[in-house]
Amino acid sequence: MQTSTLKHLAIIMDGNGRWAKERGLSRTKGHEAGAETIRGITTYCASHHNIETLTLYAFSTENWKRPKLEVEFLMKLLDRYLKSELETYIKHNIRFQAIGDISVFSKSLQKRIIDTEDITKDHKNLTQILALNYGGRAEITYAVNRLIKDGKNEISEDDISRALQTPYEDIDILIRTSGEERISNFLLWQLSYSEFYFTPTLWPDFNSKELDEILNNFKQRNRRFGGL
Ligand code: FPP
């Protein structure tokens, strides 16, 4: 029986707003519930399925188009999440890293992100990457410009892979919650040979049982990477 190995799992966490609306709650309550799901899924991944890297789409370059108050809330929630999560990162030996352009965030939030990266940099169990003000096209463009600045005049695929902000294994599996079936400018380069799973479950309702089902299905998939 074919068993695909799983090193890098990526998730587009979608549906917080609809989850809140279904309950007559404000969207912010949906995001708070979404942050709880991040905590549960991350700690679960740290001790199951031998996953090395979990990359989560937390804030896209397009999310600035949301109402100012919602954006401000998401920034505060991120700060609160990282502050309270430090204990979990230490307890479960989880490394935290951010990708995306965080230079536009407040100085205090940038410091929180960088400090959390520093404190957890030697943790080996799982790397949790949060994509923050992230866009896949921006990441590729930035990588190419960096190579040009370094004096390269002919650029290979390996050069680009190495110059990306996410110099990790390609994504084995991408999950998107809430029934939407789009990539939304997430990890365009790294998803080339990924398996895709779209679930109607709204992100705050997503749990380790459903993750198990998806990952067990993934392990049976025959990934050919273009071969036979
Ligand atoms: C979208 O749901 C999800 C996001 C904006 C990204 C994920 C954000 C969280 C899980 C909140 C907590 C994040 C951190 C890092 C603490 P949506 O608002 O697009 O839902 P909708 O499509 O139903 O409106």
Short mmCIF file of C-alpha atoms in Angstrom, two decimals, residues 68-176:
data_model
loop_
_atom_site.label_atom_id
_atom_site.label_comp_id
_atom_site.label_asym_id
_atom_site.label_seq_id
_atom_site.Cartn_x
_atom_site.Cartn_y
_atom_site.Cartn_z
CA LYS A 68 -10.27 49.35 9.97
CA LEU A 69 -11.75 48.17 13.27
CA GLU A 70 -11.57 44.51 12.23
CA VAL A 71 -7.96 44.90 11.09
CA GLU A 72 -7.07 46.59 14.39
CA PHE A 73 -8.78 43.79 16.27
CA LEU A 74 -6.86 41.12 14.33
CA MET A 75 -3.55 42.85 15.15
CA LYS A 76 -4.42 43.02 18.86
CA LEU A 77 -5.56 39.40 18.81
CA LEU A 78 -2.28 38.34 17.21
CA ASP A 79 -0.33 40.15 19.91
CA ARG A 80 -2.46 38.57 22.63
CA TYR A 81 -2.17 35.15 21.00
CA LEU A 82 1.64 35.26 20.79
CA LYS A 83 1.93 36.50 24.36
CA SER A 84 -0.25 33.73 25.76
CA GLU A 85 1.14 31.10 23.39
CA LEU A 86 4.74 31.40 24.50
CA GLU A 87 4.13 28.96 27.33
CA THR A 88 2.66 26.44 24.84
CA TYR A 89 5.61 26.88 22.46
CA ILE A 90 7.98 26.14 25.34
CA LYS A 91 5.96 23.27 26.81
CA HIS A 92 5.57 21.49 23.46
CA ASN A 93 9.00 22.42 22.06
CA ILE A 94 7.44 24.32 19.13
CA ARG A 95 9.38 26.81 17.06
CA PHE A 96 7.48 29.90 15.94
CA GLN A 97 8.30 31.75 12.74
CA ALA A 98 6.57 34.47 10.74
CA ILE A 99 6.59 34.97 6.97
CA GLY A 100 5.32 38.03 5.15
CA ASP A 101 6.11 41.72 5.42
CA ILE A 102 5.75 42.54 9.10
CA SER A 103 7.54 45.90 8.73
CA VAL A 104 4.19 47.67 8.43
CA PHE A 105 2.97 46.37 11.79
CA SER A 106 3.26 48.49 14.95
CA LYS A 107 6.72 48.47 16.53
CA SER A 108 5.42 46.63 19.59
CA LEU A 109 3.81 43.88 17.49
CA GLN A 110 6.99 43.53 15.41
CA LYS A 111 8.94 43.17 18.65
CA ARG A 112 6.51 40.54 19.96
CA ILE A 113 6.92 38.55 16.70
CA ILE A 114 10.72 38.81 16.62
CA ASP A 115 11.09 38.04 20.34
CA THR A 116 8.87 34.96 20.01
CA GLU A 117 10.94 33.79 17.03
CA ASP A 118 14.16 34.30 19.02
CA ILE A 119 12.98 32.56 22.17
CA THR A 120 11.73 29.51 20.27
CA LYS A 121 14.43 29.27 17.59
CA ASP A 122 16.01 26.07 18.94
CA HIS A 123 12.74 24.21 19.46
CA LYS A 124 12.69 21.05 17.42
CA ASN A 125 9.32 19.38 17.72
CA LEU A 126 7.29 21.34 15.18
CA THR A 127 7.75 24.65 13.41
CA GLN A 128 4.59 26.73 13.35
CA ILE A 129 4.78 29.39 10.65
CA LEU A 130 2.24 32.18 10.66
CA ALA A 131 1.84 33.96 7.33
CA LEU A 132 1.34 37.61 8.31
CA ASN A 133 0.76 40.32 5.72
CA TYR A 134 1.77 37.58 3.33
CA GLY A 135 1.21 37.22 -0.41
CA GLY A 136 2.64 34.45 -2.59
CA ARG A 137 3.33 36.72 -5.57
CA ALA A 138 5.04 39.28 -3.33
CA GLU A 139 7.23 36.53 -1.85
CA ILE A 140 8.36 35.30 -5.30
CA THR A 141 8.94 38.86 -6.56
CA TYR A 142 10.99 39.68 -3.47
CA ALA A 143 13.08 36.51 -3.93
CA VAL A 144 13.83 37.27 -7.59
CA ASN A 145 14.82 40.86 -6.79
CA ARG A 146 17.10 39.62 -4.04
CA LEU A 147 18.85 37.28 -6.49
CA ILE A 148 19.27 40.12 -9.00
CA LYS A 149 20.76 42.32 -6.27
CA ASP A 150 23.15 39.47 -5.43
CA GLY A 151 24.41 39.72 -9.01
CA LYS A 152 22.72 36.66 -10.52
CA ASN A 153 21.92 37.04 -14.21
CA GLU A 154 20.56 33.57 -14.74
CA ILE A 155 18.17 32.25 -12.14
CA SER A 156 17.35 28.58 -11.54
CA GLU A 157 14.33 27.06 -9.77
CA ASP A 158 16.61 26.05 -6.91
CA ASP A 159 17.85 29.64 -6.60
CA ILE A 160 14.27 30.85 -6.23
CA SER A 161 13.34 28.09 -3.77
CA ARG A 162 16.30 29.04 -1.60
CA ALA A 163 15.67 32.79 -1.79
CA LEU A 164 12.05 32.51 -0.69
CA GLN A 165 11.09 33.60 2.81
CA THR A 166 9.82 30.05 3.33
CA PRO A 167 12.93 27.98 2.64
CA TYR A 168 11.26 24.84 3.91
CA GLU A 169 10.10 21.62 2.35
CA ASP A 170 7.44 22.06 -0.32
CA ILE A 171 3.90 21.75 0.97
CA ASP A 172 2.64 18.16 1.07
CA ILE A 173 -0.92 19.02 1.80
CA LEU A 174 -3.04 22.16 1.79
CA ILE A 175 -6.33 22.30 3.66
CA ARG A 176 -8.83 25.14 3.23
#
